[in-house]
Tab-separated table of C-alpha atoms in Angstrom:
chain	number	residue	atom	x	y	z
T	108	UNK	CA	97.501	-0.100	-184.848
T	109	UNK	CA	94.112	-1.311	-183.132
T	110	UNK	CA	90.679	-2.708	-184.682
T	111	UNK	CA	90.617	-4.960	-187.744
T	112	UNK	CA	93.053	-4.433	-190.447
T	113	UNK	CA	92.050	-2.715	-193.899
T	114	UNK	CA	91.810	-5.723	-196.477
T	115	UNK	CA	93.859	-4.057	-198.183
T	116	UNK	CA	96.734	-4.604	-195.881
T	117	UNK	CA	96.707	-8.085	-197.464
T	118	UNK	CA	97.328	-7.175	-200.731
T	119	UNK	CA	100.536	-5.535	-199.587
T	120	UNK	CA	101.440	-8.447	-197.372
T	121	UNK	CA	100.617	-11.201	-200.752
T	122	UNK	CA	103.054	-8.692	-202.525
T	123	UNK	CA	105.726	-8.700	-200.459
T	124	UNK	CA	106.055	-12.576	-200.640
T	125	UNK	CA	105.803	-12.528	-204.270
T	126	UNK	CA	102.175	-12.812	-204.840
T	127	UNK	CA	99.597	-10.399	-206.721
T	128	UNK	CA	95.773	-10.068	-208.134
T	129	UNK	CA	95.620	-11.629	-211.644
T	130	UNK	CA	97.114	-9.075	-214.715
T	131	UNK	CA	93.329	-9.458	-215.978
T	132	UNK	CA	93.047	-5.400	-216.415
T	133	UNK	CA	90.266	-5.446	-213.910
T	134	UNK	CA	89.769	-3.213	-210.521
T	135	UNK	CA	88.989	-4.325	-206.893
T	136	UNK	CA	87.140	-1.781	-204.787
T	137	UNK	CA	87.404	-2.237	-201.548
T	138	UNK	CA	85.791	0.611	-198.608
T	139	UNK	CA	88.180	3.404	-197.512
T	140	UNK	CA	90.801	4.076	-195.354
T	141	UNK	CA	90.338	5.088	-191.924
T	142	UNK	CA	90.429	8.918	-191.560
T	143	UNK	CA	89.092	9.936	-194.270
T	144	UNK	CA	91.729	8.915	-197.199
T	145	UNK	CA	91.005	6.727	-200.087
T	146	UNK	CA	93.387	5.470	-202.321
T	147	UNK	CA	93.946	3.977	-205.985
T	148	UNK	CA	96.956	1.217	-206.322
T	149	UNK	CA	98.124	-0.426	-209.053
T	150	UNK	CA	99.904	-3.728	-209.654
T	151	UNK	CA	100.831	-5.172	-212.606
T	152	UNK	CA	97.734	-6.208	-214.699
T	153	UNK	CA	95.062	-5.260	-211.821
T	154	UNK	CA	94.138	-2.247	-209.394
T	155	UNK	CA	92.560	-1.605	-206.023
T	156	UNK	CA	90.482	1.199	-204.976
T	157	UNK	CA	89.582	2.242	-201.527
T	158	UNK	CA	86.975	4.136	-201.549
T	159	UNK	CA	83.504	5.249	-200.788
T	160	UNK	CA	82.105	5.278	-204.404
T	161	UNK	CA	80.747	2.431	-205.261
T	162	UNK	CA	82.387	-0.261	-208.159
T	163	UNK	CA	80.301	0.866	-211.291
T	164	UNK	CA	80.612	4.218	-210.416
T	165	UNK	CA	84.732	3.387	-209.834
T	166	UNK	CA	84.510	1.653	-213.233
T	167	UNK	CA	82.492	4.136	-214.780
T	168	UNK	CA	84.657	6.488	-214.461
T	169	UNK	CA	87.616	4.932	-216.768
T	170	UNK	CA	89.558	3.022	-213.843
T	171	UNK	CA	90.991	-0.545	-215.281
T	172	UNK	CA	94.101	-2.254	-214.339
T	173	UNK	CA	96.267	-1.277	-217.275
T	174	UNK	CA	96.843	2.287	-215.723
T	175	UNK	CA	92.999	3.353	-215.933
T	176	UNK	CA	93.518	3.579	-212.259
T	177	UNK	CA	96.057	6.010	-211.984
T	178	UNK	CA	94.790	8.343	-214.807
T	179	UNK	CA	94.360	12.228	-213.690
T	180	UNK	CA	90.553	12.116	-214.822
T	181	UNK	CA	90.276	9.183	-212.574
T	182	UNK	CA	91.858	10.448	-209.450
T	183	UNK	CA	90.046	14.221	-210.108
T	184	UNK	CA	86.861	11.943	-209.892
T	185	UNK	CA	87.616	9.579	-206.848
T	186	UNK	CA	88.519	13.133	-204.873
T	187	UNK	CA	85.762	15.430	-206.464
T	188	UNK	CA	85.263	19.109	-206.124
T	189	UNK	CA	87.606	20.019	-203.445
T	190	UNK	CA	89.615	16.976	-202.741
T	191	UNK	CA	93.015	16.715	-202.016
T	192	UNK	CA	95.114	14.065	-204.772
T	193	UNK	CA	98.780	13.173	-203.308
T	194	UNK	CA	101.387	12.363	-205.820
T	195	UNK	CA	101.724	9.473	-207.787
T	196	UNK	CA	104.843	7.210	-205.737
T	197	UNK	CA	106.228	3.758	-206.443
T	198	UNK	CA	105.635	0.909	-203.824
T	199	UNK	CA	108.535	-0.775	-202.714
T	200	UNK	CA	109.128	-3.519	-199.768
T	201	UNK	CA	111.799	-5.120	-198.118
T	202	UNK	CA	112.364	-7.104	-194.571
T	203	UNK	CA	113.260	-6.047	-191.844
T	204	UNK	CA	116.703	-7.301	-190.329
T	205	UNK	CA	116.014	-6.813	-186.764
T	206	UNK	CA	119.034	-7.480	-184.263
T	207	UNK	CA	120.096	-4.781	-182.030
T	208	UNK	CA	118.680	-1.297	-183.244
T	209	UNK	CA	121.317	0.629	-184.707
T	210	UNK	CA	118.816	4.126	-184.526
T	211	UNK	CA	118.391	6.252	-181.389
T	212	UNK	CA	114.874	7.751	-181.222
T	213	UNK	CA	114.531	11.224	-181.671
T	214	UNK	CA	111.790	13.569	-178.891
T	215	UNK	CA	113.220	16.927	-180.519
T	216	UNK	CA	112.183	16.774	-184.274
T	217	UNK	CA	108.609	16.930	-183.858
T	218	UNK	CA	108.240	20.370	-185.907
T	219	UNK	CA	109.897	18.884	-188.862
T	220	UNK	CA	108.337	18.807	-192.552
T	221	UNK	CA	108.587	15.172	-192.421
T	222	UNK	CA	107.525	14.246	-189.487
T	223	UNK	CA	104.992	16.145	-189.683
T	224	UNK	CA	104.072	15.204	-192.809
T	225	UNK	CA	104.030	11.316	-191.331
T	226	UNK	CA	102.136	12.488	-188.616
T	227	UNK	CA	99.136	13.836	-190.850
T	228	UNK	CA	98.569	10.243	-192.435
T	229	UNK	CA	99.992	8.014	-190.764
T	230	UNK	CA	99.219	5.916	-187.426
T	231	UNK	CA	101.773	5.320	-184.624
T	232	UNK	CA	104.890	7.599	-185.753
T	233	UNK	CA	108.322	7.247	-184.214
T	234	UNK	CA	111.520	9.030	-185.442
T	235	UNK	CA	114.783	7.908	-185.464
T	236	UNK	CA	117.789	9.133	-186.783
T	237	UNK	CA	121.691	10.465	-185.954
T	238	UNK	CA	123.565	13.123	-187.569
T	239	UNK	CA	123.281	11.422	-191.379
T	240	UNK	CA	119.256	12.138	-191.663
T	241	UNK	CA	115.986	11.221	-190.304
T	242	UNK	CA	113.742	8.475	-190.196
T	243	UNK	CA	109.832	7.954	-189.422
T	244	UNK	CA	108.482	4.244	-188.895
T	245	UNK	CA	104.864	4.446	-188.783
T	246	UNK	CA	101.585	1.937	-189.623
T	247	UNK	CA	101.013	3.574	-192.882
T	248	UNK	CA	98.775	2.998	-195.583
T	249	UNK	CA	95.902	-0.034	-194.894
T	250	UNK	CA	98.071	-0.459	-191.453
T	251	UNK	CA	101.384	-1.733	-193.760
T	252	UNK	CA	104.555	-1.215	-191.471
T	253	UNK	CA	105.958	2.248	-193.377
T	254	UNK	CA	109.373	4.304	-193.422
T	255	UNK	CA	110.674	7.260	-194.990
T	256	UNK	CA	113.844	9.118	-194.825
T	257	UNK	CA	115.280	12.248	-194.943
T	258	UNK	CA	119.188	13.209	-195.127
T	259	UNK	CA	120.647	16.287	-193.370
T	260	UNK	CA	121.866	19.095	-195.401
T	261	UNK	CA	125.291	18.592	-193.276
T	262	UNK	CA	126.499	16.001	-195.605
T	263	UNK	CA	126.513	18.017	-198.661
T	264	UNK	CA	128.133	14.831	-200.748
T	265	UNK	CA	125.480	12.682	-199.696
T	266	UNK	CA	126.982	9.872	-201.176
T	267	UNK	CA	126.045	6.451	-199.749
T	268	UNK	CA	124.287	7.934	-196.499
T	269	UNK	CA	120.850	6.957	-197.451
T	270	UNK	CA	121.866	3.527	-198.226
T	271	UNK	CA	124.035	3.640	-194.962
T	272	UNK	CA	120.754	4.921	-193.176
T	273	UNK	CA	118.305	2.688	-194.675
T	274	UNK	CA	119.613	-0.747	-193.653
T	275	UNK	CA	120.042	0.648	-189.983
T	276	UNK	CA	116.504	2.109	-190.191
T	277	UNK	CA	115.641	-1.691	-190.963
T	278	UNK	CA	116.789	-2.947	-188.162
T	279	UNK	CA	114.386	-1.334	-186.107
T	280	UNK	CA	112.004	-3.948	-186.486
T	281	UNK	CA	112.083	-7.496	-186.013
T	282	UNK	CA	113.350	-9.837	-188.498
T	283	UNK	CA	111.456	-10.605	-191.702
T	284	UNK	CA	108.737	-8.288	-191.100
T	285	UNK	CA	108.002	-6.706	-194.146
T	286	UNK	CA	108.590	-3.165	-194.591
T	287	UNK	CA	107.098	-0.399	-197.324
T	288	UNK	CA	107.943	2.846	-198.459
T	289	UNK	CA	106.628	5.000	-201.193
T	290	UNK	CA	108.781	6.678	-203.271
T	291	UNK	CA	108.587	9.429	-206.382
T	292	UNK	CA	109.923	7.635	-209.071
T	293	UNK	CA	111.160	11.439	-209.970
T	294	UNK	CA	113.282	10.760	-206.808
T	295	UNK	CA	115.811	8.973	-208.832
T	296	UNK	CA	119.220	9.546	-205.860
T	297	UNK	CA	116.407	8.139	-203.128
T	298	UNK	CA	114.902	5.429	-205.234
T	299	UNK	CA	118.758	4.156	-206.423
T	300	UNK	CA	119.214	3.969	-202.590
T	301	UNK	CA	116.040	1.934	-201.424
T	302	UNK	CA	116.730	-0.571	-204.299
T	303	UNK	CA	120.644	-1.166	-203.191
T	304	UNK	CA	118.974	-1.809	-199.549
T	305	UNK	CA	117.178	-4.867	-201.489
T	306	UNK	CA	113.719	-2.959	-201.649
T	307	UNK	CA	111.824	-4.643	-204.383
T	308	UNK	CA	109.140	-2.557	-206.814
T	309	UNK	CA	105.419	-4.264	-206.412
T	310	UNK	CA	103.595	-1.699	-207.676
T	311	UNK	CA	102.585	2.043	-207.667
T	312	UNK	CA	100.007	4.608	-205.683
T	313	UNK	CA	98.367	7.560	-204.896
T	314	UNK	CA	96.894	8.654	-201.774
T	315	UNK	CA	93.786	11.572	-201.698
T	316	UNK	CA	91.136	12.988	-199.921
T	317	UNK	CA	88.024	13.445	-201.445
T	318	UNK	CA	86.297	16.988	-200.970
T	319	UNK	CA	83.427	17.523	-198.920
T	320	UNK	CA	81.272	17.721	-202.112
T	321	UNK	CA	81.689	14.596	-203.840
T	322	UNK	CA	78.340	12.541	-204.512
T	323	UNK	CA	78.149	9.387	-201.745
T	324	UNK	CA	78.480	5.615	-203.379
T	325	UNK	CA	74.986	5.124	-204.902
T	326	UNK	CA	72.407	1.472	-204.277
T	327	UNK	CA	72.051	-1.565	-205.769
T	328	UNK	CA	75.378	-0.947	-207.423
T	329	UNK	CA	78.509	-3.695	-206.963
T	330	UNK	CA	79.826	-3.798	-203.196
T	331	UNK	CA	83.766	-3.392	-202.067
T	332	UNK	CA	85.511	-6.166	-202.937
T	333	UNK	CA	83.681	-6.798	-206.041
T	334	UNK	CA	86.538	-6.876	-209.764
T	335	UNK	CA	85.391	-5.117	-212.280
């Protein structure tokens, strides 16, 4: 990851050492993502939105930090005509263990649905994995260090090779450095595994990418940054 980071990189960062925007039902906007992607998160009592609308306009259109923020009318408005709206995925964080990494890279996966998936938003991909599943480490959303994992179909039980995978994937960073993923809460087998690795809920998000049509941030309206 080069250049400044996204202020919202600290909000993740205050999260995963316990601390989080007042529960005041207000919204920070803040300006969007690099590449083109804007996104709406919610903690508990207060959301942030990246984007390029400005804050009454963001307000306006029924965001508030009791769930306002993560309402379909409000996303279908932050993408507009066109946009793309990713789903809606819990946001979890743990720490890295570091120590000797227990993960060989992988060179040959490259054409795979989740890698290439990573790839698409995310900054700085490597993939890792053995013959339980797959794992991409990547500077993900704001620049937040980012995982995800995928099992092979070989193990058709299943049964505690995520967990098994996850705490070696988390040794492939040094220790204490904290570590997101985003998970469907829908997910239930992969969410059960991330919170037996000691991945802690902080809050909950969706990524998009607003259409080519939607109406620019308007002036002499409230700046990024500003609660509303």
């Amino acid at each position: 990851m080069t250049g400044a980071p996204h202020p919202l990189l600290a909000y993740f960062l205050a999260a995963a050492d316990g601390r989080f925007p007042p529960a005041d039902g207000r919204v920070t906007v803040l300006p969007p993502l690099p590449g083109g992607l804007e996104c709406s998160v919610a903690f508990t009592g207060h959301a942030v939105v990246a984007t390029a609308l400005d804050a009454r306009r963001v307000a306006a259109a029924g965001a508030d930090g009791y769930g306002g923020s993560l309402a379909p009318g409000f996303l279908l408005h932050l993408a507009g005509p066109g946009g793309w709206i990713g789903v809606t995925d819990a946001t979890l964080t743990a720490r890295a263990t570091g120590g000797p990494p227990r993960l060989p890279a992988r060179t040959d996966q490259d054409d795979h649905p989740r890698v290439r998936f990573a790839r698409d938003q995310r900054a700085d991909v490597t993939v890792h994995g053995d013959e339980r599943g797959l794992v991409t480490l990547a500077h993900g959303l704001a620049g937040r260090h980012e995982l995800s994992i995928e099992l092979h179909d070989t193990h058709p039980d299943g049964r505690g090779h995520g967990r098994s995978l996850l705490r070696d994937a988390l040794t492939l960073l040094p220790a204490g450095t904290p570590v997101f993923a985003a998970v469907a809460p829908g997910n239930a087998r992969s969410l059960r595994a991330f919170l037996a690795c000691g991945f802690t809920p902080v809050g909950s998000e969706v990524v998009l990418r607003p259409g080519q049509s939607r109406p620019s941030a308007g002036s002499g309206s409230a700046g990024p940054g500003t609660p509303l």
